[in-house]
Amino acid sequence: MLTAELVKARGAFRLDAGLEVGRGERLALVGPSGSGKSTLLRLIAGLLDPDAGLISLGGEPWFDSGAGKNVPAERRGIGFVFQDYALFPHMAAWRNVAYGLPGRRRSRRAAAVAGLGRLGLADRSEAVPADLSGGERQRVALARALAAEPRLLLLDEPLSALDARTRAAAARELASVLDTAAVPAIVVTHDFAEAAQLADSVAVLDRGRIIQRGSPAELAAAPASGLVADLAGATVLDGVAAPGEGGLTRVELTGGGTIYSTEEASGPVSAGVFPWEIAIDPAGAPAPAGSALNRLAGEVTGVTEFGNRARIGLAVPQPLAAEVTAASIERLGLGPGTPVIASWKATATRLAPR
């Protein structure tokens, strides 16, 4: 198990975070830019020195500020995939993978080619990075990280340099590789959906602190803050909560409007609702019997189609996003400026203190 409790100040920024990652467990670090994700990864790797704290793997201390211990990065047995992959541009793929491996050239080459083969790149072993696609370069970097049989895998936004189409396929391949690795792995990403695909658990960082950790489903179902709800894909509406009738919580929204939740809260809150939980009706349409309790009038601000679904931007007056079928766009005549009613159930409104 990896254990880390670390403090690092860099100018006005201060990171103060702790985590544990079990053998074979995959943890994703997510959060806004500047929250400390990459800094935490580099501290664990030994590429930055903490101001205070400790790091250990399997009970072996790597860093202990109290004991004055600091194992150099090259002796920690870590496989690191950098955001830009950090491949040597003049070296063939196999040479990049073999770089730093012990043994004679022939055995190192055989090990490197075998590693590339496991990632589907056996026929690209002689290609230099400039002749490889983005997905192939990512796999070369991953093969290099795995070549020395690391005790810990660290991946800093390994898919960020890929285009959307390549990224989806690369994420599936990476998830499969991480599934078979029997070592702790930490993946930094800013994309919650990517984190859910790659990791068993997700830790959300904000301003240098881990504010919530759990499975992707747990964070989506019960976000501890508006930031977590937003990262998980929910629209976040600001308001003030107070007890309402029938055991519900009433939220008076900033800018106007009232919604309800089955969750208890009081005072300033962030109310999160996922786009697929929102129904869209024409303005003036009567509320059907037994309909969703939350109904907000607004207008469409934009329509984005993807496959047979569409994301509808709304102003209610706060921004809201709904997801409908592509057929619904034509049926409802949806377009910028179209007046509509957005509705959803009280059980779909998740509340977090603000």
mmCIF file with all atom_site columns, N, CA and C in Angstrom, residues 30-95:
data_model
loop_
_atom_site.group_PDB
_atom_site.id
_atom_site.type_symbol
_atom_site.label_atom_id
_atom_site.label_alt_id
_atom_site.label_comp_id
_atom_site.label_asym_id
_atom_site.label_entity_id
_atom_site.label_seq_id
_atom_site.pdbx_PDB_ins_code
_atom_site.Cartn_x
_atom_site.Cartn_y
_atom_site.Cartn_z
_atom_site.occupancy
_atom_site.B_iso_or_equiv
_atom_site.pdbx_formal_charge
_atom_site.auth_seq_id
_atom_site.auth_comp_id
_atom_site.auth_asym_id
_atom_site.auth_atom_id
_atom_site.pdbx_PDB_model_num
ATOM 1   N N  . VAL A 1 30 ? -8.654 14.298 -9.505  1.00 0.00 ? 30 VAL A N  1
ATOM 2   C CA . VAL A 1 30 ? -9.321 15.266 -10.372 1.00 0.00 ? 30 VAL A CA 1
ATOM 3   C C  . VAL A 1 30 ? -9.481 16.579 -9.623  1.00 0.00 ? 30 VAL A C  1
ATOM 4   N N  . GLY A 1 31 ? -9.656 17.635 -10.373 1.00 0.00 ? 31 GLY A N  1
ATOM 5   C CA . GLY A 1 31 ? -9.822 18.955 -9.774  1.00 0.00 ? 31 GLY A CA 1
ATOM 6   C C  . GLY A 1 31 ? -9.523 20.023 -10.795 1.00 0.00 ? 31 GLY A C  1
ATOM 7   N N  . PRO A 1 32 ? -9.843 21.265 -10.480 1.00 0.00 ? 32 PRO A N  1
ATOM 8   C CA . PRO A 1 32 ? -9.589 22.357 -11.423 1.00 0.00 ? 32 PRO A CA 1
ATOM 9   C C  . PRO A 1 32 ? -8.098 22.597 -11.611 1.00 0.00 ? 32 PRO A C  1
ATOM 10  N N  . SER A 1 33 ? -7.754 23.333 -12.652 1.00 0.00 ? 33 SER A N  1
ATOM 11  C CA . SER A 1 33 ? -6.353 23.696 -12.885 1.00 0.00 ? 33 SER A CA 1
ATOM 12  C C  . SER A 1 33 ? -5.811 24.453 -11.682 1.00 0.00 ? 33 SER A C  1
ATOM 13  N N  . GLY A 1 34 ? -4.585 24.108 -11.279 1.00 0.00 ? 34 GLY A N  1
ATOM 14  C CA . GLY A 1 34 ? -3.964 24.781 -10.146 1.00 0.00 ? 34 GLY A CA 1
ATOM 15  C C  . GLY A 1 34 ? -4.374 24.249 -8.798  1.00 0.00 ? 34 GLY A C  1
ATOM 16  N N  . SER A 1 35 ? -5.079 23.108 -8.769  1.00 0.00 ? 35 SER A N  1
ATOM 17  C CA . SER A 1 35 ? -5.532 22.564 -7.484  1.00 0.00 ? 35 SER A CA 1
ATOM 18  C C  . SER A 1 35 ? -4.467 21.733 -6.789  1.00 0.00 ? 35 SER A C  1
ATOM 19  N N  . GLY A 1 36 ? -3.395 21.363 -7.509  1.00 0.00 ? 36 GLY A N  1
ATOM 20  C CA . GLY A 1 36 ? -2.304 20.621 -6.889  1.00 0.00 ? 36 GLY A CA 1
ATOM 21  C C  . GLY A 1 36 ? -2.171 19.185 -7.336  1.00 0.00 ? 36 GLY A C  1
ATOM 22  N N  . LYS A 1 37 ? -2.901 18.776 -8.374  1.00 0.00 ? 37 LYS A N  1
ATOM 23  C CA . LYS A 1 37 ? -2.875 17.379 -8.808  1.00 0.00 ? 37 LYS A CA 1
ATOM 24  C C  . LYS A 1 37 ? -1.477 16.948 -9.245  1.00 0.00 ? 37 LYS A C  1
ATOM 25  N N  . SER A 1 38 ? -0.896 17.677 -10.182 1.00 0.00 ? 38 SER A N  1
ATOM 26  C CA . SER A 1 38 ? 0.426  17.305 -10.692 1.00 0.00 ? 38 SER A CA 1
ATOM 27  C C  . SER A 1 38 ? 1.508  17.509 -9.643  1.00 0.00 ? 38 SER A C  1
ATOM 28  N N  . THR A 1 39 ? 1.344  18.515 -8.798  1.00 0.00 ? 39 THR A N  1
ATOM 29  C CA . THR A 1 39 ? 2.308  18.734 -7.711  1.00 0.00 ? 39 THR A CA 1
ATOM 30  C C  . THR A 1 39 ? 2.333  17.538 -6.780  1.00 0.00 ? 39 THR A C  1
ATOM 31  N N  . LEU A 1 40 ? 1.163  17.024 -6.404  1.00 0.00 ? 40 LEU A N  1
ATOM 32  C CA . LEU A 1 40 ? 1.090  15.859 -5.524  1.00 0.00 ? 40 LEU A CA 1
ATOM 33  C C  . LEU A 1 40 ? 1.751  14.655 -6.175  1.00 0.00 ? 40 LEU A C  1
ATOM 34  N N  . LEU A 1 41 ? 1.523  14.464 -7.468  1.00 0.00 ? 41 LEU A N  1
ATOM 35  C CA . LEU A 1 41 ? 2.125  13.340 -8.177  1.00 0.00 ? 41 LEU A CA 1
ATOM 36  C C  . LEU A 1 41 ? 3.650  13.449 -8.172  1.00 0.00 ? 41 LEU A C  1
ATOM 37  N N  . ARG A 1 42 ? 4.177  14.631 -8.403  1.00 0.00 ? 42 ARG A N  1
ATOM 38  C CA . ARG A 1 42 ? 5.628  14.826 -8.452  1.00 0.00 ? 42 ARG A CA 1
ATOM 39  C C  . ARG A 1 42 ? 6.264  14.707 -7.072  1.00 0.00 ? 42 ARG A C  1
ATOM 40  N N  . LEU A 1 43 ? 5.550  15.057 -6.048  1.00 0.00 ? 43 LEU A N  1
ATOM 41  C CA . LEU A 1 43 ? 6.056  14.859 -4.688  1.00 0.00 ? 43 LEU A CA 1
ATOM 42  C C  . LEU A 1 43 ? 6.200  13.373 -4.386  1.00 0.00 ? 43 LEU A C  1
ATOM 43  N N  . ILE A 1 44 ? 5.193  12.588 -4.763  1.00 0.00 ? 44 ILE A N  1
ATOM 44  C CA . ILE A 1 44 ? 5.246  11.143 -4.530  1.00 0.00 ? 44 ILE A CA 1
ATOM 45  C C  . ILE A 1 44 ? 6.379  10.509 -5.330  1.00 0.00 ? 44 ILE A C  1
ATOM 46  N N  . ALA A 1 45 ? 6.585  11.008 -6.550  1.00 0.00 ? 45 ALA A N  1
ATOM 47  C CA . ALA A 1 45 ? 7.631  10.447 -7.415  1.00 0.00 ? 45 ALA A CA 1
ATOM 48  C C  . ALA A 1 45 ? 9.032  10.809 -6.958  1.00 0.00 ? 45 ALA A C  1
ATOM 49  N N  . GLY A 1 46 ? 9.163  11.850 -6.138  1.00 0.00 ? 46 GLY A N  1
ATOM 50  C CA . GLY A 1 46 ? 10.481 12.312 -5.733  1.00 0.00 ? 46 GLY A CA 1
ATOM 51  C C  . GLY A 1 46 ? 11.052 13.358 -6.662  1.00 0.00 ? 46 GLY A C  1
ATOM 52  N N  . LEU A 1 47 ? 10.226 13.880 -7.575  1.00 0.00 ? 47 LEU A N  1
ATOM 53  C CA . LEU A 1 47 ? 10.678 14.930 -8.488  1.00 0.00 ? 47 LEU A CA 1
ATOM 54  C C  . LEU A 1 47 ? 10.609 16.300 -7.834  1.00 0.00 ? 47 LEU A C  1
ATOM 55  N N  . LEU A 1 48 ? 9.855  16.405 -6.757  1.00 0.00 ? 48 LEU A N  1
ATOM 56  C CA . LEU A 1 48 ? 9.820  17.584 -5.892  1.00 0.00 ? 48 LEU A CA 1
ATOM 57  C C  . LEU A 1 48 ? 9.995  17.117 -4.458  1.00 0.00 ? 48 LEU A C  1
ATOM 58  N N  . ASP A 1 49 ? 10.624 17.939 -3.635  1.00 0.00 ? 49 ASP A N  1
ATOM 59  C CA . ASP A 1 49 ? 10.792 17.597 -2.225  1.00 0.00 ? 49 ASP A CA 1
ATOM 60  C C  . ASP A 1 49 ? 9.681  18.239 -1.396  1.00 0.00 ? 49 ASP A C  1
ATOM 61  N N  . PRO A 1 50 ? 8.967  17.453 -0.582  1.00 0.00 ? 50 PRO A N  1
ATOM 62  C CA . PRO A 1 50 ? 7.954  18.030 0.299   1.00 0.00 ? 50 PRO A CA 1
ATOM 63  C C  . PRO A 1 50 ? 8.602  18.915 1.358   1.00 0.00 ? 50 PRO A C  1
ATOM 64  N N  . ASP A 1 51 ? 7.839  19.858 1.887   1.00 0.00 ? 51 ASP A N  1
ATOM 65  C CA . ASP A 1 51 ? 8.306  20.646 3.028   1.00 0.00 ? 51 ASP A CA 1
ATOM 66  C C  . ASP A 1 51 ? 8.208  19.832 4.307   1.00 0.00 ? 51 ASP A C  1
ATOM 67  N N  . ALA A 1 52 ? 7.209  18.964 4.366   1.00 0.00 ? 52 ALA A N  1
ATOM 68  C CA . ALA A 1 52 ? 7.010  18.120 5.542   1.00 0.00 ? 52 ALA A CA 1
ATOM 69  C C  . ALA A 1 52 ? 6.122  16.952 5.151   1.00 0.00 ? 52 ALA A C  1
ATOM 70  N N  . GLY A 1 53 ? 6.160  15.898 5.984   1.00 0.00 ? 53 GLY A N  1
ATOM 71  C CA . GLY A 1 53 ? 5.274  14.766 5.762   1.00 0.00 ? 53 GLY A CA 1
ATOM 72  C C  . GLY A 1 53 ? 6.012  13.460 5.624   1.00 0.00 ? 53 GLY A C  1
ATOM 73  N N  . LEU A 1 54 ? 5.328  12.476 5.036   1.00 0.00 ? 54 LEU A N  1
ATOM 74  C CA . LEU A 1 54 ? 5.916  11.153 4.858   1.00 0.00 ? 54 LEU A CA 1
ATOM 75  C C  . LEU A 1 54 ? 5.318  10.477 3.633   1.00 0.00 ? 54 LEU A C  1
ATOM 76  N N  . ILE A 1 55 ? 6.106  9.580  3.052   1.00 0.00 ? 55 ILE A N  1
ATOM 77  C CA . ILE A 1 55 ? 5.676  8.727  1.945   1.00 0.00 ? 55 ILE A CA 1
ATOM 78  C C  . ILE A 1 55 ? 6.236  7.341  2.213   1.00 0.00 ? 55 ILE A C  1
ATOM 79  N N  . SER A 1 56 ? 5.394  6.313  2.085   1.00 0.00 ? 56 SER A N  1
ATOM 80  C CA . SER A 1 56 ? 5.889  4.946  2.218   1.00 0.00 ? 56 SER A CA 1
ATOM 81  C C  . SER A 1 56 ? 5.127  4.044  1.262   1.00 0.00 ? 56 SER A C  1
ATOM 82  N N  . LEU A 1 57 ? 5.784  2.973  0.838   1.00 0.00 ? 57 LEU A N  1
ATOM 83  C CA . LEU A 1 57 ? 5.158  1.980  -0.022  1.00 0.00 ? 57 LEU A CA 1
ATOM 84  C C  . LEU A 1 57 ? 5.436  0.611  0.561   1.00 0.00 ? 57 LEU A C  1
ATOM 85  N N  . GLY A 1 58 ? 4.383  -0.115 0.865   1.00 0.00 ? 58 GLY A N  1
ATOM 86  C CA . GLY A 1 58 ? 4.543  -1.434 1.464   1.00 0.00 ? 58 GLY A CA 1
ATOM 87  C C  . GLY A 1 58 ? 5.286  -1.396 2.778   1.00 0.00 ? 58 GLY A C  1
ATOM 88  N N  . GLY A 1 59 ? 5.147  -0.311 3.519   1.00 0.00 ? 59 GLY A N  1
ATOM 89  C CA . GLY A 1 59 ? 5.827  -0.162 4.799   1.00 0.00 ? 59 GLY A CA 1
ATOM 90  C C  . GLY A 1 59 ? 7.241  0.356  4.701   1.00 0.00 ? 59 GLY A C  1
ATOM 91  N N  . GLU A 1 60 ? 7.767  0.479  3.481   1.00 0.00 ? 60 GLU A N  1
ATOM 92  C CA . GLU A 1 60 ? 9.127  0.999  3.284   1.00 0.00 ? 60 GLU A CA 1
ATOM 93  C C  . GLU A 1 60 ? 9.081  2.518  3.145   1.00 0.00 ? 60 GLU A C  1
ATOM 94  N N  . PRO A 1 61 ? 9.734  3.258  4.042   1.00 0.00 ? 61 PRO A N  1
ATOM 95  C CA . PRO A 1 61 ? 9.675  4.722  3.959   1.00 0.00 ? 61 PRO A CA 1
ATOM 96  C C  . PRO A 1 61 ? 10.483 5.255  2.785   1.00 0.00 ? 61 PRO A C  1
ATOM 97  N N  . TRP A 1 62 ? 9.867  6.157  2.017   1.00 0.00 ? 62 TRP A N  1
ATOM 98  C CA . TRP A 1 62 ? 10.562 6.856  0.940   1.00 0.00 ? 62 TRP A CA 1
ATOM 99  C C  . TRP A 1 62 ? 10.922 8.272  1.356   1.00 0.00 ? 62 TRP A C  1
ATOM 100 N N  . PHE A 1 63 ? 10.036 8.856  2.125   1.00 0.00 ? 63 PHE A N  1
ATOM 101 C CA . PHE A 1 63 ? 10.284 10.212 2.615   1.00 0.00 ? 63 PHE A CA 1
ATOM 102 C C  . PHE A 1 63 ? 9.719  10.320 4.020   1.00 0.00 ? 63 PHE A C  1
ATOM 103 N N  . ASP A 1 64 ? 10.508 10.893 4.919   1.00 0.00 ? 64 ASP A N  1
ATOM 104 C CA . ASP A 1 64 ? 10.060 11.136 6.293   1.00 0.00 ? 64 ASP A CA 1
ATOM 105 C C  . ASP A 1 64 ? 10.780 12.375 6.785   1.00 0.00 ? 64 ASP A C  1
ATOM 106 N N  . SER A 1 65 ? 10.058 13.487 6.842   1.00 0.00 ? 65 SER A N  1
ATOM 107 C CA . SER A 1 65 ? 10.699 14.751 7.218   1.00 0.00 ? 65 SER A CA 1
ATOM 108 C C  . SER A 1 65 ? 11.207 14.707 8.648   1.00 0.00 ? 65 SER A C  1
ATOM 109 N N  . GLY A 1 66 ? 10.516 13.967 9.517   1.00 0.00 ? 66 GLY A N  1
ATOM 110 C CA . GLY A 1 66 ? 10.944 13.885 10.910  1.00 0.00 ? 66 GLY A CA 1
ATOM 111 C C  . GLY A 1 66 ? 12.234 13.119 11.083  1.00 0.00 ? 66 GLY A C  1
ATOM 112 N N  . ALA A 1 67 ? 12.429 12.080 10.256  1.00 0.00 ? 67 ALA A N  1
ATOM 113 C CA . ALA A 1 67 ? 13.634 11.248 10.354  1.00 0.00 ? 67 ALA A CA 1
ATOM 114 C C  . ALA A 1 67 ? 14.725 11.694 9.390   1.00 0.00 ? 67 ALA A C  1
ATOM 115 N N  . GLY A 1 68 ? 14.443 12.700 8.580   1.00 0.00 ? 68 GLY A N  1
ATOM 116 C CA . GLY A 1 68 ? 15.432 13.181 7.619   1.00 0.00 ? 68 GLY A CA 1
ATOM 117 C C  . GLY A 1 68 ? 15.694 12.210 6.491   1.00 0.00 ? 68 GLY A C  1
ATOM 118 N N  . LYS A 1 69 ? 14.709 11.387 6.145   1.00 0.00 ? 69 LYS A N  1
ATOM 119 C CA . LYS A 1 69 ? 14.887 10.377 5.098   1.00 0.00 ? 69 LYS A CA 1
ATOM 120 C C  . LYS A 1 69 ? 14.252 10.854 3.798   1.00 0.00 ? 69 LYS A C  1
ATOM 121 N N  . ASN A 1 70 ? 14.962 10.658 2.675   1.00 0.00 ? 70 ASN A N  1
ATOM 122 C CA . ASN A 1 70 ? 14.449 11.043 1.364   1.00 0.00 ? 70 ASN A CA 1
ATOM 123 C C  . ASN A 1 70 ? 15.105 10.166 0.302   1.00 0.00 ? 70 ASN A C  1
ATOM 124 N N  . VAL A 1 71 ? 14.423 9.090  -0.097  1.00 0.00 ? 71 VAL A N  1
ATOM 125 C CA . VAL A 1 71 ? 14.951 8.175  -1.102  1.00 0.00 ? 71 VAL A CA 1
ATOM 126 C C  . VAL A 1 71 ? 14.902 8.855  -2.469  1.00 0.00 ? 71 VAL A C  1
ATOM 127 N N  . PRO A 1 72 ? 16.007 8.869  -3.225  1.00 0.00 ? 72 PRO A N  1
ATOM 128 C CA . PRO A 1 72 ? 16.013 9.517  -4.546  1.00 0.00 ? 72 PRO A CA 1
ATOM 129 C C  . PRO A 1 72 ? 14.971 8.908  -5.478  1.00 0.00 ? 72 PRO A C  1
ATOM 130 N N  . ALA A 1 73 ? 14.500 9.710  -6.408  1.00 0.00 ? 73 ALA A N  1
ATOM 131 C CA . ALA A 1 73 ? 13.450 9.273  -7.330  1.00 0.00 ? 73 ALA A CA 1
ATOM 132 C C  . ALA A 1 73 ? 13.836 8.002  -8.078  1.00 0.00 ? 73 ALA A C  1
ATOM 133 N N  . GLU A 1 74 ? 15.103 7.905  -8.499  1.00 0.00 ? 74 GLU A N  1
ATOM 134 C CA . GLU A 1 74 ? 15.525 6.768  -9.310  1.00 0.00 ? 74 GLU A CA 1
ATOM 135 C C  . GLU A 1 74 ? 15.583 5.466  -8.522  1.00 0.00 ? 74 GLU A C  1
ATOM 136 N N  . ARG A 1 75 ? 15.491 5.551  -7.193  1.00 0.00 ? 75 ARG A N  1
ATOM 137 C CA . ARG A 1 75 ? 15.526 4.338  -6.366  1.00 0.00 ? 75 ARG A CA 1
ATOM 138 C C  . ARG A 1 75 ? 14.157 3.982  -5.801  1.00 0.00 ? 75 ARG A C  1
ATOM 139 N N  . ARG A 1 76 ? 13.122 4.658  -6.243  1.00 0.00 ? 76 ARG A N  1
ATOM 140 C CA . ARG A 1 76 ? 11.780 4.372  -5.717  1.00 0.00 ? 76 ARG A CA 1
ATOM 141 C C  . ARG A 1 76 ? 11.026 3.318  -6.534  1.00 0.00 ? 76 ARG A C  1
ATOM 142 N N  . GLY A 1 77 ? 11.540 2.961  -7.683  1.00 0.00 ? 77 GLY A N  1
ATOM 143 C CA . GLY A 1 77 ? 10.880 1.927  -8.484  1.00 0.00 ? 77 GLY A CA 1
ATOM 144 C C  . GLY A 1 77 ? 9.535  2.366  -9.024  1.00 0.00 ? 77 GLY A C  1
ATOM 145 N N  . ILE A 1 78 ? 9.480  3.589  -9.557  1.00 0.00 ? 78 ILE A N  1
ATOM 146 C CA . ILE A 1 78 ? 8.226  4.167  -10.043 1.00 0.00 ? 78 ILE A CA 1
ATOM 147 C C  . ILE A 1 78 ? 8.213  4.203  -11.566 1.00 0.00 ? 78 ILE A C  1
ATOM 148 N N  . GLY A 1 79 ? 7.068  3.863  -12.145 1.00 0.00 ? 79 GLY A N  1
ATOM 149 C CA . GLY A 1 79 ? 6.840  4.075  -13.564 1.00 0.00 ? 79 GLY A CA 1
ATOM 150 C C  . GLY A 1 79 ? 6.023  5.344  -13.732 1.00 0.00 ? 79 GLY A C  1
ATOM 151 N N  . PHE A 1 80 ? 6.545  6.312  -14.499 1.00 0.00 ? 80 PHE A N  1
ATOM 152 C CA . PHE A 1 80 ? 5.903  7.628  -14.615 1.00 0.00 ? 80 PHE A CA 1
ATOM 153 C C  . PHE A 1 80 ? 5.591  7.906  -16.083 1.00 0.00 ? 80 PHE A C  1
ATOM 154 N N  . VAL A 1 81 ? 4.320  8.213  -16.377 1.00 0.00 ? 81 VAL A N  1
ATOM 155 C CA . VAL A 1 81 ? 3.924  8.643  -17.719 1.00 0.00 ? 81 VAL A CA 1
ATOM 156 C C  . VAL A 1 81 ? 3.636  10.136 -17.653 1.00 0.00 ? 81 VAL A C  1
ATOM 157 N N  . PHE A 1 82 ? 4.467  10.916 -18.337 1.00 0.00 ? 82 PHE A N  1
ATOM 158 C CA . PHE A 1 82 ? 4.326  12.368 -18.303 1.00 0.00 ? 82 PHE A CA 1
ATOM 159 C C  . PHE A 1 82 ? 3.234  12.825 -19.270 1.00 0.00 ? 82 PHE A C  1
ATOM 160 N N  . GLN A 1 83 ? 2.723  14.019 -19.017 1.00 0.00 ? 83 GLN A N  1
ATOM 161 C CA . GLN A 1 83 ? 1.642  14.570 -19.824 1.00 0.00 ? 83 GLN A CA 1
ATOM 162 C C  . GLN A 1 83 ? 2.031  14.678 -21.296 1.00 0.00 ? 83 GLN A C  1
ATOM 163 N N  . ASP A 1 84 ? 3.286  15.072 -21.556 1.00 0.00 ? 84 ASP A N  1
ATOM 164 C CA . ASP A 1 84 ? 3.742  15.200 -22.949 1.00 0.00 ? 84 ASP A CA 1
ATOM 165 C C  . ASP A 1 84 ? 4.517  13.968 -23.409 1.00 0.00 ? 84 ASP A C  1
ATOM 166 N N  . TYR A 1 85 ? 4.493  12.903 -22.580 1.00 0.00 ? 85 TYR A N  1
ATOM 167 C CA . TYR A 1 85 ? 5.118  11.602 -22.838 1.00 0.00 ? 85 TYR A CA 1
ATOM 168 C C  . TYR A 1 85 ? 6.630  11.609 -22.708 1.00 0.00 ? 85 TYR A C  1
ATOM 169 N N  . ALA A 1 86 ? 7.308  12.748 -22.942 1.00 0.00 ? 86 ALA A N  1
ATOM 170 C CA . ALA A 1 86 ? 8.754  12.887 -22.737 1.00 0.00 ? 86 ALA A CA 1
ATOM 171 C C  . ALA A 1 86 ? 9.549  11.792 -23.442 1.00 0.00 ? 86 ALA A C  1
ATOM 172 N N  . LEU A 1 87 ? 9.215  11.520 -24.694 1.00 0.00 ? 87 LEU A N  1
ATOM 173 C CA . LEU A 1 87 ? 9.966  10.548 -25.489 1.00 0.00 ? 87 LEU A CA 1
ATOM 174 C C  . LEU A 1 87 ? 11.163 11.228 -26.145 1.00 0.00 ? 87 LEU A C  1
ATOM 175 N N  . PHE A 1 88 ? 12.251 10.474 -26.300 1.00 0.00 ? 88 PHE A N  1
ATOM 176 C CA . PHE A 1 88 ? 13.418 11.000 -27.008 1.00 0.00 ? 88 PHE A CA 1
ATOM 177 C C  . PHE A 1 88 ? 13.099 11.032 -28.503 1.00 0.00 ? 88 PHE A C  1
ATOM 178 N N  . PRO A 1 89 ? 13.100 12.208 -29.134 1.00 0.00 ? 89 PRO A N  1
ATOM 179 C CA . PRO A 1 89 ? 12.638 12.306 -30.528 1.00 0.00 ? 89 PRO A CA 1
ATOM 180 C C  . PRO A 1 89 ? 13.526 11.590 -31.533 1.00 0.00 ? 89 PRO A C  1
ATOM 181 N N  . HIS A 1 90 ? 14.814 11.405 -31.194 1.00 0.00 ? 90 HIS A N  1
ATOM 182 C CA . HIS A 1 90 ? 15.744 10.796 -32.149 1.00 0.00 ? 90 HIS A CA 1
ATOM 183 C C  . HIS A 1 90 ? 15.842 9.285  -31.986 1.00 0.00 ? 90 HIS A C  1
ATOM 184 N N  . MET A 1 91 ? 15.151 8.735  -30.987 1.00 0.00 ? 91 MET A N  1
ATOM 185 C CA . MET A 1 91 ? 15.257 7.306  -30.710 1.00 0.00 ? 91 MET A CA 1
ATOM 186 C C  . MET A 1 91 ? 14.040 6.547  -31.234 1.00 0.00 ? 91 MET A C  1
ATOM 187 N N  . ALA A 1 92 ? 14.289 5.330  -31.740 1.00 0.00 ? 92 ALA A N  1
ATOM 188 C CA . ALA A 1 92 ? 13.193 4.451  -32.134 1.00 0.00 ? 92 ALA A CA 1
ATOM 189 C C  . ALA A 1 92 ? 12.353 4.103  -30.908 1.00 0.00 ? 92 ALA A C  1
ATOM 190 N N  . ALA A 1 93 ? 11.142 3.640  -31.153 1.00 0.00 ? 93 ALA A N  1
ATOM 191 C CA . ALA A 1 93 ? 10.237 3.324  -30.048 1.00 0.00 ? 93 ALA A CA 1
ATOM 192 C C  . ALA A 1 93 ? 10.865 2.339  -29.071 1.00 0.00 ? 93 ALA A C  1
ATOM 193 N N  . TRP A 1 94 ? 11.512 1.291  -29.598 1.00 0.00 ? 94 TRP A N  1
ATOM 194 C CA . TRP A 1 94 ? 12.072 0.296  -28.693 1.00 0.00 ? 94 TRP A CA 1
ATOM 195 C C  . TRP A 1 94 ? 13.202 0.877  -27.849 1.00 0.00 ? 94 TRP A C  1
ATOM 196 N N  . ARG A 1 95 ? 13.978 1.803  -28.420 1.00 0.00 ? 95 ARG A N  1
ATOM 197 C CA . ARG A 1 95 ? 15.060 2.420  -27.657 1.00 0.00 ? 95 ARG A CA 1
ATOM 198 C C  . ARG A 1 95 ? 14.493 3.305  -26.534 1.00 0.00 ? 95 ARG A C  1
#
